CSV table of C-alpha atoms in Angstrom, one decimal:
chain,number,residue,atom,x,y,z
L,1191,MET,CA,-38.5,-17.2,38.6
L,1192,THR,CA,-40.8,-17.4,35.6
L,1193,GLN,CA,-39.7,-14.0,34.4
L,1194,THR,CA,-36.0,-15.0,34.9
L,1195,MET,CA,-36.3,-18.1,32.9
L,1196,GLN,CA,-38.3,-16.5,30.1
L,1197,ARG,CA,-36.7,-17.0,26.7
L,1198,LYS,CA,-35.8,-13.7,25.1
L,1199,LEU,CA,-35.8,-12.8,21.4
L,1200,ASN,CA,-32.0,-12.8,21.2
L,1201,ASP,CA,-31.8,-16.3,22.6
L,1202,SER,CA,-33.2,-17.5,19.3
L,1203,VAL,CA,-30.4,-18.1,16.8
L,1204,VAL,CA,-32.7,-17.2,13.9
L,1205,ALA,CA,-33.9,-13.9,15.5
L,1206,ARG,CA,-30.5,-12.6,16.6
L,1207,TRP,CA,-28.8,-13.4,13.3
L,1208,GLY,CA,-31.8,-12.1,11.4
L,1209,ALA,CA,-31.4,-8.8,13.3
L,1210,LEU,CA,-27.7,-8.8,12.5
L,1211,ILE,CA,-28.5,-9.1,8.7
L,1212,LEU,CA,-30.9,-6.2,8.8
L,1213,ILE,CA,-28.5,-3.8,10.4
L,1214,ALA,CA,-25.6,-5.1,8.4
L,1215,LEU,CA,-27.4,-4.3,5.2
L,1216,MET,CA,-27.6,-0.6,6.1
L,1217,MET,CA,-23.8,-0.7,6.5
L,1218,PHE,CA,-23.4,-2.6,3.2
L,1219,PHE,CA,-25.0,0.2,1.3
L,1220,ALA,CA,-23.2,2.8,3.4
L,1221,TYR,CA,-19.8,1.2,2.5
L,1222,MET,CA,-20.8,1.3,-1.1
L,1223,PHE,CA,-21.4,5.0,-1.0
L,1224,VAL,CA,-18.2,5.7,0.9
L,1225,ASP,CA,-16.1,4.3,-2.0
L,1226,VAL,CA,-18.3,5.0,-4.9
L,1227,ILE,CA,-16.0,7.6,-6.5
L,1228,SER,CA,-12.7,5.8,-5.6
L,1229,PRO,CA,-12.7,3.6,-8.8
L,1230,ILE,CA,-13.5,6.6,-11.0
L,1231,SER,CA,-11.1,9.2,-9.6
L,1232,SER,CA,-9.2,9.5,-12.9
L,1233,LEU,CA,-12.5,10.2,-14.6
L,1234,LEU,CA,-13.3,12.9,-12.0
L,1235,GLU,CA,-9.9,14.5,-12.9
L,1236,THR,CA,-10.7,14.7,-16.6
L,1237,GLN,CA,-14.5,15.5,-16.3
L,1238,ARG,CA,-14.6,17.7,-13.2
L,1239,GLY,CA,-11.0,18.9,-12.9
L,1240,TRP,CA,-10.3,17.2,-9.6
L,1241,SER,CA,-6.5,17.0,-9.1
L,1242,PRO,CA,-5.1,14.6,-6.5
L,1243,ASP,CA,-5.0,17.5,-4.0
L,1244,VAL,CA,-8.7,18.3,-4.6
L,1245,TYR,CA,-9.7,14.6,-4.6
L,1246,GLY,CA,-7.9,14.1,-1.3
L,1247,THR,CA,-9.8,17.0,0.2
L,1248,VAL,CA,-13.2,15.7,-1.0
L,1249,VAL,CA,-12.7,12.2,0.3
L,1250,GLY,CA,-11.3,13.5,3.6
L,1251,SER,CA,-14.3,15.8,4.1
L,1252,GLU,CA,-16.4,12.7,5.1
L,1253,TYR,CA,-14.8,13.0,8.5
L,1254,PHE,CA,-14.6,16.8,8.9
L,1255,LEU,CA,-17.8,17.4,11.0
L,1256,ASN,CA,-17.1,14.3,13.1
L,1257,VAL,CA,-13.7,15.7,14.0
L,1258,PHE,CA,-14.0,19.5,14.2
L,1259,VAL,CA,-17.6,19.8,15.4
L,1260,LEU,CA,-17.1,16.8,17.7
L,1261,PHE,CA,-20.2,15.2,16.1
L,1262,LEU,CA,-19.0,11.7,16.9
L,1263,ILE,CA,-18.7,12.5,20.6
L,1264,PHE,CA,-22.3,13.8,20.5
L,1265,ALA,CA,-23.3,10.7,18.5
L,1266,GLY,CA,-22.1,8.5,21.4
L,1267,ILE,CA,-24.0,10.6,23.9
L,1268,ILE,CA,-27.1,10.5,21.8
L,1269,LEU,CA,-26.7,6.7,21.5
L,1270,ASP,CA,-26.3,6.3,25.3
L,1271,LYS,CA,-29.3,8.6,26.0
L,1272,MET,CA,-31.7,7.8,23.1
L,1273,GLY,CA,-30.8,4.2,22.4
L,1274,VAL,CA,-30.0,2.2,19.3
L,1275,ARG,CA,-33.3,2.6,17.4
L,1276,PHE,CA,-33.5,6.4,17.4
L,1277,THR,CA,-29.8,6.8,16.7
L,1278,GLY,CA,-29.8,4.3,13.9
L,1279,LEU,CA,-32.7,5.9,12.0
L,1280,LEU,CA,-31.1,9.3,12.5
L,1281,SER,CA,-27.8,8.1,11.1
L,1282,ALA,CA,-29.5,6.5,8.0
L,1283,GLY,CA,-31.4,9.8,7.4
L,1284,LEU,CA,-28.2,11.8,7.5
L,1285,MET,CA,-26.5,9.5,5.1
L,1286,ILE,CA,-29.4,9.9,2.6
L,1287,ILE,CA,-29.4,13.7,2.9
L,1288,GLY,CA,-25.6,13.9,2.5
L,1289,ALA,CA,-25.6,11.6,-0.5
L,1290,GLY,CA,-28.2,13.8,-2.2
L,1291,ILE,CA,-26.1,16.9,-1.8
L,1292,LYS,CA,-22.9,15.2,-3.0
L,1293,LEU,CA,-24.9,13.9,-6.1
L,1294,TYR,CA,-26.1,17.4,-6.8
L,1295,GLY,CA,-22.5,18.8,-6.6
L,1296,ILE,CA,-21.1,16.5,-9.3
L,1297,SER,CA,-24.3,16.6,-11.4
L,1298,ASP,CA,-24.3,17.9,-15.0
L,1299,TYR,CA,-27.0,20.4,-14.0
L,1300,PHE,CA,-24.9,22.0,-11.3
L,1301,VAL,CA,-21.7,21.9,-13.3
L,1302,GLY,CA,-23.6,23.4,-16.2
L,1303,GLY,CA,-24.4,26.6,-14.2
L,1304,GLY,CA,-27.2,25.4,-12.0
L,1305,PHE,CA,-28.4,26.8,-8.7
L,1306,GLY,CA,-25.4,27.8,-6.5
L,1307,TRP,CA,-22.8,27.4,-9.3
L,1308,GLU,CA,-21.7,31.1,-9.2
L,1309,PHE,CA,-21.6,31.2,-5.4
L,1310,PHE,CA,-19.5,28.1,-5.0
L,1311,ASN,CA,-17.1,29.2,-7.7
L,1312,SER,CA,-16.7,32.7,-6.2
L,1313,PHE,CA,-14.2,31.7,-3.4
L,1314,TRP,CA,-11.3,29.2,-2.9
L,1315,PRO,CA,-10.4,29.2,-6.6
L,1316,SER,CA,-8.1,26.2,-6.4
L,1317,MET,CA,-11.2,24.0,-5.5
L,1318,PRO,CA,-13.8,23.5,-8.3
L,1319,GLY,CA,-17.3,24.4,-7.2
L,1320,SER,CA,-18.4,20.8,-7.7
L,1321,ALA,CA,-15.8,19.6,-5.2
L,1322,LYS,CA,-17.0,22.2,-2.6
L,1323,VAL,CA,-20.6,21.0,-2.8
L,1324,ALA,CA,-19.4,17.4,-2.7
L,1325,CYS,CA,-17.4,18.2,0.4
L,1326,ILE,CA,-20.5,19.5,2.2
L,1327,GLY,CA,-22.6,16.5,1.2
L,1328,PHE,CA,-19.9,14.0,2.1
L,1329,ALA,CA,-19.4,15.7,5.4
L,1330,ILE,CA,-23.1,15.3,6.3
L,1331,PHE,CA,-23.0,11.7,4.9
L,1332,GLY,CA,-20.0,11.0,7.1
L,1333,CYS,CA,-21.8,12.1,10.2
L,1334,GLY,CA,-24.5,9.5,9.5
L,1335,ALA,CA,-22.1,6.8,8.4
L,1336,GLU,CA,-19.9,7.0,11.5
L,1337,MET,CA,-22.8,7.4,13.8
L,1338,ALA,CA,-24.2,4.2,12.2
L,1339,GLY,CA,-21.0,2.4,12.8
L,1340,VAL,CA,-21.1,3.2,16.5
L,1341,THR,CA,-24.8,2.3,16.7
L,1342,VAL,CA,-24.3,-1.1,14.9
L,1343,SER,CA,-21.4,-2.0,17.3
L,1344,ARG,CA,-23.6,-1.1,20.3
L,1345,ALA,CA,-26.5,-3.1,18.9
L,1346,ILE,CA,-24.4,-6.2,18.3
L,1347,ALA,CA,-22.9,-6.0,21.7
L,1348,ARG,CA,-26.4,-6.0,23.2
L,1349,TRP,CA,-27.9,-8.7,21.0
L,1350,PHE,CA,-24.9,-11.1,21.3
L,1351,ASP,CA,-23.9,-10.5,24.9
L,1352,GLY,CA,-22.5,-13.7,26.2
L,1353,LYS,CA,-22.9,-15.3,22.8
L,1354,GLU,CA,-20.9,-15.3,19.5
L,1355,MET,CA,-20.1,-11.6,19.7
L,1356,ALA,CA,-16.9,-11.5,17.8
L,1357,LEU,CA,-18.3,-13.8,15.1
L,1358,ALA,CA,-21.3,-11.5,14.8
L,1359,MET,CA,-19.1,-8.4,14.5
L,1360,GLY,CA,-17.0,-10.3,12.0
L,1361,VAL,CA,-20.1,-11.2,9.9
L,1362,GLU,CA,-21.3,-7.6,10.0
L,1363,MET,CA,-18.0,-6.3,8.9
L,1364,ALA,CA,-17.9,-9.0,6.1
L,1365,ILE,CA,-21.3,-7.9,4.8
L,1366,ALA,CA,-20.2,-4.2,4.9
L,1367,ARG,CA,-17.0,-5.0,3.0
L,1368,LEU,CA,-19.0,-6.9,0.5
L,1369,GLY,CA,-20.4,-3.5,-0.3
L,1370,VAL,CA,-16.8,-2.3,-1.0
L,1371,THR,CA,-16.3,-5.2,-3.4
L,1372,ALA,CA,-19.6,-4.6,-5.1
L,1373,VAL,CA,-18.9,-0.9,-5.7
L,1374,PHE,CA,-15.4,-1.5,-7.0
L,1375,PHE,CA,-16.9,-3.8,-9.6
L,1376,LEU,CA,-20.0,-1.7,-10.2
L,1377,SER,CA,-18.9,1.9,-10.2
L,1378,PRO,CA,-16.5,1.9,-13.2
L,1379,ARG,CA,-18.9,-0.2,-15.2
L,1380,LEU,CA,-21.8,2.2,-14.5
L,1381,ALA,CA,-19.6,5.2,-15.3
L,1382,ALA,CA,-18.4,3.6,-18.6
L,1383,ILE,CA,-22.0,3.3,-20.0
L,1384,ALA,CA,-22.2,5.7,-23.0
L,1385,PRO,CA,-22.1,8.6,-22.5
L,1386,GLU,CA,-19.3,8.2,-19.9
L,1387,SER,CA,-20.4,9.9,-16.7
L,1388,VAL,CA,-19.3,10.2,-13.1
L,1389,VAL,CA,-22.8,10.9,-12.0
L,1390,ARG,CA,-24.5,7.6,-12.7
L,1391,PRO,CA,-22.6,5.5,-10.1
L,1392,VAL,CA,-23.3,8.1,-7.4
L,1393,ALA,CA,-27.0,8.2,-8.3
L,1394,VAL,CA,-27.5,4.4,-8.2
L,1395,VAL,CA,-25.6,3.9,-4.9
L,1396,GLY,CA,-27.4,6.9,-3.4
L,1397,ALA,CA,-30.7,5.2,-4.2
L,1398,LEU,CA,-29.6,2.0,-2.5
L,1399,LEU,CA,-29.0,4.0,0.8
L,1400,CYS,CA,-32.8,4.3,1.0
L,1401,ILE,CA,-33.1,0.6,1.1
L,1402,GLY,CA,-30.7,0.5,4.0
L,1403,PHE,CA,-32.9,2.9,5.8
L,1404,LEU,CA,-35.8,0.5,5.4
L,1405,THR,CA,-33.9,-2.5,6.6
L,1406,PHE,CA,-32.9,-0.7,9.8
L,1407,LEU,CA,-36.5,0.4,10.3
L,1408,VAL,CA,-37.6,-3.3,10.3
L,1409,PHE,CA,-34.8,-4.0,12.9
L,1410,THR,CA,-36.2,-1.3,15.2
L,1411,PHE,CA,-39.5,-3.4,15.6
L,1412,MET,CA,-37.4,-6.4,16.6
L,1413,ASP,CA,-35.3,-4.4,19.0
L,1414,ARG,CA,-38.4,-2.9,20.6
L,1415,LYS,CA,-39.7,-6.4,21.3
L,1416,LEU,CA,-36.4,-7.4,22.9
L,1417,ASP,CA,-36.6,-4.2,25.1
L,1418,ARG,CA,-40.0,-5.3,26.4
L,1419,GLN,CA,-38.7,-8.8,27.2
L,1420,MET,CA,-35.7,-7.3,29.0
L,1421,GLY,CA,-37.9,-4.9,31.0
L,1422,ASN,CA,-36.2,-1.9,29.2
L,1423,ILE,CA,-33.0,-2.7,31.0
L,1424,GLU,CA,-31.0,-0.8,28.3
L,1425,GLU,CA,-33.0,2.4,28.8
L,1426,ILE,CA,-32.5,2.2,32.6
L,1427,GLU,CA,-28.7,1.7,32.2
L,1428,GLU,CA,-28.4,4.5,29.6
L,1429,ASP,CA,-30.2,7.0,31.9
L,1430,LYS,CA,-27.2,6.6,34.3
L,1431,PHE,CA,-24.8,8.0,31.7
L,1432,LYS,CA,-23.2,11.4,32.6
L,1433,VAL,CA,-21.0,13.6,30.4
L,1434,LYS,CA,-18.3,13.4,33.0
L,1435,ASP,CA,-18.0,9.7,32.2
L,1436,LEU,CA,-16.1,10.8,29.1
L,1437,GLY,CA,-13.2,11.6,31.5
L,1438,ASN,CA,-13.0,8.0,32.5
L,1439,LEU,CA,-12.4,7.1,28.8
L,1440,PHE,CA,-9.8,9.7,28.1
L,1441,GLY,CA,-8.1,8.9,31.4
L,1442,SER,CA,-7.7,5.2,30.7
L,1443,LYS,CA,-4.3,4.4,29.3
L,1444,THR,CA,-5.3,1.0,27.9
L,1445,PHE,CA,-8.4,2.5,26.2
L,1446,MET,CA,-6.4,5.3,24.6
L,1447,ILE,CA,-3.8,2.8,23.3
L,1448,VAL,CA,-6.6,0.9,21.6
L,1449,ALA,CA,-8.0,4.2,20.2
L,1450,PHE,CA,-4.6,5.3,18.8
L,1451,LEU,CA,-3.9,1.8,17.5
L,1452,CYS,CA,-7.2,2.1,15.7
L,1453,VAL,CA,-6.4,5.5,14.2
L,1454,LEU,CA,-3.0,4.4,12.9
L,1455,TYR,CA,-4.3,1.1,11.4
L,1456,TYR,CA,-7.4,2.5,9.8
L,1457,SER,CA,-5.6,5.5,8.4
L,1458,ALA,CA,-3.4,3.1,6.4
L,1459,ILE,CA,-6.5,1.2,5.1
L,1460,PHE,CA,-9.4,3.5,4.3
L,1461,PRO,CA,-7.5,6.4,2.8
L,1462,PHE,CA,-5.4,3.8,0.9
L,1463,GLN,CA,-8.7,2.5,-0.6
L,1464,LYS,CA,-9.4,6.0,-2.0
L,1465,PHE,CA,-6.0,6.0,-3.8
L,1466,ALA,CA,-5.6,2.2,-4.5
L,1467,VAL,CA,-7.2,2.2,-8.0
L,1468,PRO,CA,-5.3,5.2,-9.4
L,1469,MET,CA,-2.1,3.8,-7.9
L,1470,LEU,CA,-2.6,0.4,-9.6
L,1471,GLN,CA,-3.7,2.1,-12.8
L,1472,ASN,CA,-0.6,4.3,-12.9
L,1473,THR,CA,1.9,1.8,-11.7
L,1474,LEU,CA,0.7,-1.2,-13.8
L,1475,ALA,CA,-0.4,0.9,-16.8
L,1476,ILE,CA,-3.9,-0.6,-16.8
L,1477,SER,CA,-7.4,0.8,-17.2
L,1478,SER,CA,-9.4,2.0,-14.2
L,1479,GLN,CA,-11.8,-0.9,-14.6
L,1480,GLU,CA,-8.9,-3.5,-14.5
L,1481,ALA,CA,-7.4,-1.7,-11.5
L,1482,SER,CA,-10.8,-1.8,-9.7
L,1483,ASP,CA,-11.3,-5.5,-10.5
L,1484,LEU,CA,-7.9,-6.2,-9.1
L,1485,PHE,CA,-8.3,-4.2,-5.9
L,1486,ALA,CA,-11.8,-5.7,-5.4
L,1487,TRP,CA,-10.1,-8.9,-4.1
L,1488,PHE,CA,-8.9,-7.0,-1.0
L,1489,PRO,CA,-12.4,-6.7,0.6
L,1490,ILE,CA,-13.3,-10.2,-0.7
L,1491,GLY,CA,-10.4,-11.7,1.3
L,1492,ALA,CA,-11.3,-9.6,4.4
L,1493,MET,CA,-15.0,-10.5,4.0
L,1494,ILE,CA,-14.2,-14.3,4.0
L,1495,LEU,CA,-11.7,-14.3,6.8
L,1496,THR,CA,-13.1,-11.8,9.3
L,1497,PRO,CA,-16.0,-14.1,10.5
L,1498,LEU,CA,-13.6,-17.1,10.7
L,1499,LEU,CA,-11.2,-15.0,12.8
L,1500,GLY,CA,-14.1,-13.7,14.9
L,1501,ALA,CA,-15.1,-17.3,15.6
L,1502,PHE,CA,-11.5,-18.1,16.6
L,1503,LEU,CA,-11.5,-15.1,18.9
L,1504,ASP,CA,-14.8,-16.2,20.5
L,1505,PHE,CA,-13.6,-19.7,21.3
L,1506,ARG,CA,-9.8,-19.4,21.5
L,1507,GLY,CA,-9.0,-15.7,22.2
L,1508,LYS,CA,-5.6,-14.1,21.4
L,1509,GLY,CA,-7.1,-10.7,20.5
L,1510,ALA,CA,-4.0,-8.6,21.3
L,1511,THR,CA,-1.7,-11.0,19.3
L,1512,MET,CA,-4.0,-10.7,16.3
L,1513,LEU,CA,-3.7,-6.9,16.5
L,1514,ILE,CA,0.1,-7.2,16.3
L,1515,LEU,CA,0.1,-9.6,13.4
L,1516,GLY,CA,-2.4,-7.5,11.5
L,1517,ALA,CA,-0.1,-4.4,11.8
L,1518,ILE,CA,2.9,-6.4,10.5
L,1519,LEU,CA,1.0,-7.7,7.4
L,1520,MET,CA,-0.3,-4.2,6.7
L,1521,CYS,CA,3.1,-2.7,6.8
L,1522,ALA,CA,4.5,-5.5,4.5
L,1523,CYS,CA,1.8,-4.8,2.0
L,1524,HIS,CA,2.5,-1.0,1.7
L,1525,LEU,CA,6.3,-1.6,1.6
L,1526,THR,CA,5.7,-4.0,-1.3
L,1527,PHE,CA,3.8,-1.3,-3.2
L,1528,ALA,CA,6.4,1.3,-2.4
L,1529,LEU,CA,9.7,-0.6,-3.0
L,1530,VAL,CA,9.1,-3.7,-5.1
L,1531,PRO,CA,8.8,-3.5,-8.9
L,1532,LEU,CA,5.1,-4.1,-9.3
L,1533,THR,CA,3.6,-6.7,-11.6
L,1534,LYS,CA,0.0,-8.1,-11.5
L,1535,PRO,CA,1.0,-11.3,-9.6
L,1536,ILE,CA,2.9,-9.3,-7.0
L,1537,ALA,CA,0.0,-6.8,-6.7
L,1538,TYR,CA,-2.5,-9.7,-6.1
L,1539,ILE,CA,-0.2,-11.1,-3.4
L,1540,ALA,CA,0.1,-7.7,-1.6
L,1541,ILE,CA,-3.7,-7.1,-1.8
L,1542,ILE,CA,-4.4,-10.6,-0.4
L,1543,LEU,CA,-1.9,-9.9,2.5
L,1544,LEU,CA,-3.8,-6.6,3.1
L,1545,GLY,CA,-7.1,-8.5,3.2
L,1546,VAL,CA,-5.7,-10.9,5.8
L,1547,SER,CA,-4.5,-7.9,7.8
L,1548,PHE,CA,-7.8,-6.2,7.5
L,1549,SER,CA,-9.4,-9.4,8.9
L,1550,LEU,CA,-7.1,-9.8,11.9
L,1551,VAL,CA,-7.3,-6.3,13.3
L,1552,PRO,CA,-11.1,-5.4,13.1
L,1553,ALA,CA,-12.0,-8.9,14.2
L,1554,ALA,CA,-9.9,-8.5,17.4
L,1555,LEU,CA,-10.3,-4.7,17.9
L,1556,TRP,CA,-14.1,-4.1,18.2
L,1557,PRO,CA,-15.0,-7.1,20.5
L,1558,SER,CA,-12.2,-6.0,22.8
L,1559,VAL,CA,-13.8,-2.7,23.6
L,1560,PRO,CA,-16.6,-4.1,25.9
L,1561,LYS,CA,-13.8,-5.7,28.0
L,1562,LEU,CA,-12.3,-2.2,28.6
L,1563,VAL,CA,-15.4,0.0,28.9
L,1564,ASP,CA,-18.3,0.0,31.4
L,1565,GLY,CA,-21.5,-1.1,29.7
L,1566,ARG,CA,-23.5,2.0,30.7
L,1567,TYR,CA,-21.3,4.2,28.5
L,1568,LEU,CA,-20.2,1.6,25.9
L,1569,GLY,CA,-21.8,3.7,23.1
L,1570,SER,CA,-19.6,6.7,24.1
L,1571,GLY,CA,-16.6,4.4,24.3
L,1572,TYR,CA,-17.1,3.4,20.7
L,1573,SER,CA,-17.8,7.0,19.7
L,1574,VAL,CA,-14.6,8.2,21.2
L,1575,ILE,CA,-12.6,5.6,19.3
L,1576,PHE,CA,-14.4,6.5,16.1
L,1577,TRP,CA,-13.8,10.2,16.7
L,1578,ILE,CA,-10.0,9.6,17.2
L,1579,GLN,CA,-10.0,7.3,14.2
L,1580,ASN,CA,-11.8,10.0,12.2
L,1581,LEU,CA,-8.9,12.4,12.9
L,1582,GLY,CA,-6.7,10.2,10.8
L,1583,LEU,CA,-9.3,9.4,8.2
L,1584,TRP,CA,-9.8,13.1,7.6
L,1585,ALA,CA,-6.1,14.0,7.7
L,1586,PHE,CA,-4.5,11.3,5.6
L,1587,PRO,CA,-6.4,11.6,2.4
L,1588,LEU,CA,-5.3,15.3,2.4
L,1589,ILE,CA,-1.8,14.4,3.3
L,1590,ILE,CA,-1.6,11.7,0.6
L,1591,GLY,CA,-3.2,13.9,-2.0
L,1592,LYS,CA,-0.8,16.8,-1.3
L,1593,THR,CA,2.2,14.4,-1.1
L,1594,LEU,CA,1.3,12.9,-4.4
L,1595,GLN,CA,0.9,16.3,-6.0
L,1596,ALA,CA,4.2,17.6,-4.5
L,1597,THR,CA,6.2,14.6,-5.6
L,1598,ASN,CA,4.8,14.7,-9.1
L,1599,PRO,CA,5.0,18.4,-10.1
L,1600,GLY,CA,3.1,19.3,-13.3
L,1601,VAL,CA,1.5,15.8,-13.8
L,1602,SER,CA,-2.1,16.9,-12.9
L,1603,GLU,CA,-1.9,19.8,-15.3
L,1604,GLN,CA,-0.7,17.6,-18.1
L,1605,ILE,CA,-3.4,15.0,-17.5
L,1606,GLN,CA,-6.2,17.6,-17.5
L,1607,ALA,CA,-4.7,19.1,-20.7
L,1608,GLY,CA,-5.0,15.6,-22.4
L,1609,VAL,CA,-1.4,14.7,-22.6
L,1610,GLU,CA,-1.1,10.9,-23.0
L,1611,GLY,CA,1.3,8.6,-21.3
L,1612,VAL,CA,1.7,10.8,-18.2
L,1613,THR,CA,1.5,8.9,-14.9
L,1614,TYR,CA,2.0,9.5,-11.1
L,1615,ASN,CA,4.7,7.9,-9.0
L,1616,TYR,CA,3.2,6.6,-5.7
L,1617,THR,CA,6.4,5.6,-3.9
L,1618,VAL,CA,6.4,8.3,-1.2
L,1619,PRO,CA,2.6,8.0,-0.4
L,1620,MET,CA,3.0,4.2,0.0
L,1621,LEU,CA,5.9,4.8,2.4
L,1622,VAL,CA,3.7,7.1,4.4
L,1623,PHE,CA,1.1,4.4,4.8
L,1624,ALA,CA,3.8,1.8,5.7
L,1625,SER,CA,5.1,4.1,8.5
L,1626,LEU,CA,1.7,3.9,10.1
L,1627,GLY,CA,1.9,0.2,10.3
L,1628,VAL,CA,5.2,0.4,12.1
L,1629,LEU,CA,3.7,2.7,14.8
L,1630,ALA,CA,0.6,0.4,15.1
L,1631,PHE,CA,2.9,-2.6,15.7
L,1632,PHE,CA,4.6,-1.0,18.7
L,1633,LEU,CA,1.3,0.1,20.2
L,1634,GLY,CA,0.1,-3.5,19.8
L,1635,ILE,CA,3.1,-4.8,21.8
L,1636,TRP,CA,2.4,-2.2,24.5
L,1637,LEU,CA,-1.2,-3.2,24.7
L,1638,LYS,CA,-0.4,-6.9,25.0
L,1639,ARG,CA,2.0,-6.2,27.9
L,1640,LEU,CA,-0.6,-4.1,29.7
L,1641,ASP,CA,-3.1,-7.0,29.2
L,1642,THR,CA,-0.7,-9.5,30.7
L,1643,LYS,CA,-0.1,-7.2,33.7
L,1644,ASN,CA,-3.7,-6.1,34.4
L,1645,HIS,CA,-5.7,-9.1,33.1
L,1646,TYR,CA,-8.2,-7.3,30.9
L,1647,GLY,CA,-9.0,-10.5,29.1
L,1648,LEU,CA,-7.9,-9.4,25.6
L,1649,GLU,CA,-6.2,-12.7,25.0
L,1650,LEU,CA,-9.1,-14.7,26.5
L,1651,PRO,CA,-12.1,-16.1,24.5
L,1652,ASN,CA,-15.4,-14.2,24.4
L,1653,VAL,CA,-17.8,-17.2,24.8
L,1654,LYS,CA,-18.5,-17.9,28.4
L,1655,LYS,CA,-18.4,-21.6,29.3
């Protein structure tokens, strides 16, 4: 009885929210690095010769190993077998290694004929050598970043079980998105310091990833103490995981609907972030710094609203309804960029709508997964969703880059030749993004009907009374 009534570390409000801040800081710096080159893509085109096609290939490479080497599936198995602490430190280490390789690829030393320059320029002539090395580094970074995302979700589900789980996940996502806001403000300003350089922002943000490693290291000591208080329950449960349990995930209709809704929705968000600044820059005829400052309001809106919506989900529910509404708003935003004559006020409104959408869907999506997946392979459940999501996150930067190049013949060559006043038309790429929102809407309707029929609890609050 004494052991049952013992107060655990995660029963302390200060302790569990302190643990959340430590792991969220790792994701804050990871999100900064994910988008560090997004605000300076036009500078990469002039300084490194990265056309939209090349740029799309580089930003899509973040997900290549996760998808085609099935790294995310293995990441989920590693998480379920080895636990949160080992997997989190491994993911942070991979991010640092990948960031270092990417930094080397775009460095002046490498571009000036440094080690590996001749080799990486001896094949695939349409891709600059700097882009090839950056792809390798970003792919390794992506393994760590996506593994970290799975690990953080698993850690929060454990520390906030029966408590404010959706609010906690919302706060973690808000802190991570603050990293996007920070890098959209910071990256173009660092690049603009004389002499203008694409290297400086990548170097600074890469160094910050090391701080993220240290914050997660501190969290591991707290998590170990919680383990001792719980009698290592997590380790006992994780030992029960079998590879065949993956069949239960792929065989669940409801789980797969959630996974495909995720890939459709996020494919219209994260790849869009990579092209948002040049889209605004070209459409509104403004500088990259002005475009970055404008788009920075997107993650700010999401950052503010996600914890509030998470709290609403905790106490009031309506998760499936929030997914449907988020898809509608996302589609409306991309249709605005595609079909409405764009001005700065209209752009601000569309970006705010997208921020609201990006609050609704993640706030409802991730806390819903524990309602559909057995706790002993929850880590693998998250990893399967992330793996399917990564299919879209890898494919759509390539698709958008090639679409942009195909619908604007000769523009990239003119820009690299220094011709002034030449811009890209982004109508077709924006329509591609909007079509994903339409498909996500119909999947949301299907999911809500299944929840009504089978009583998964997706519309019910998370806090147990």
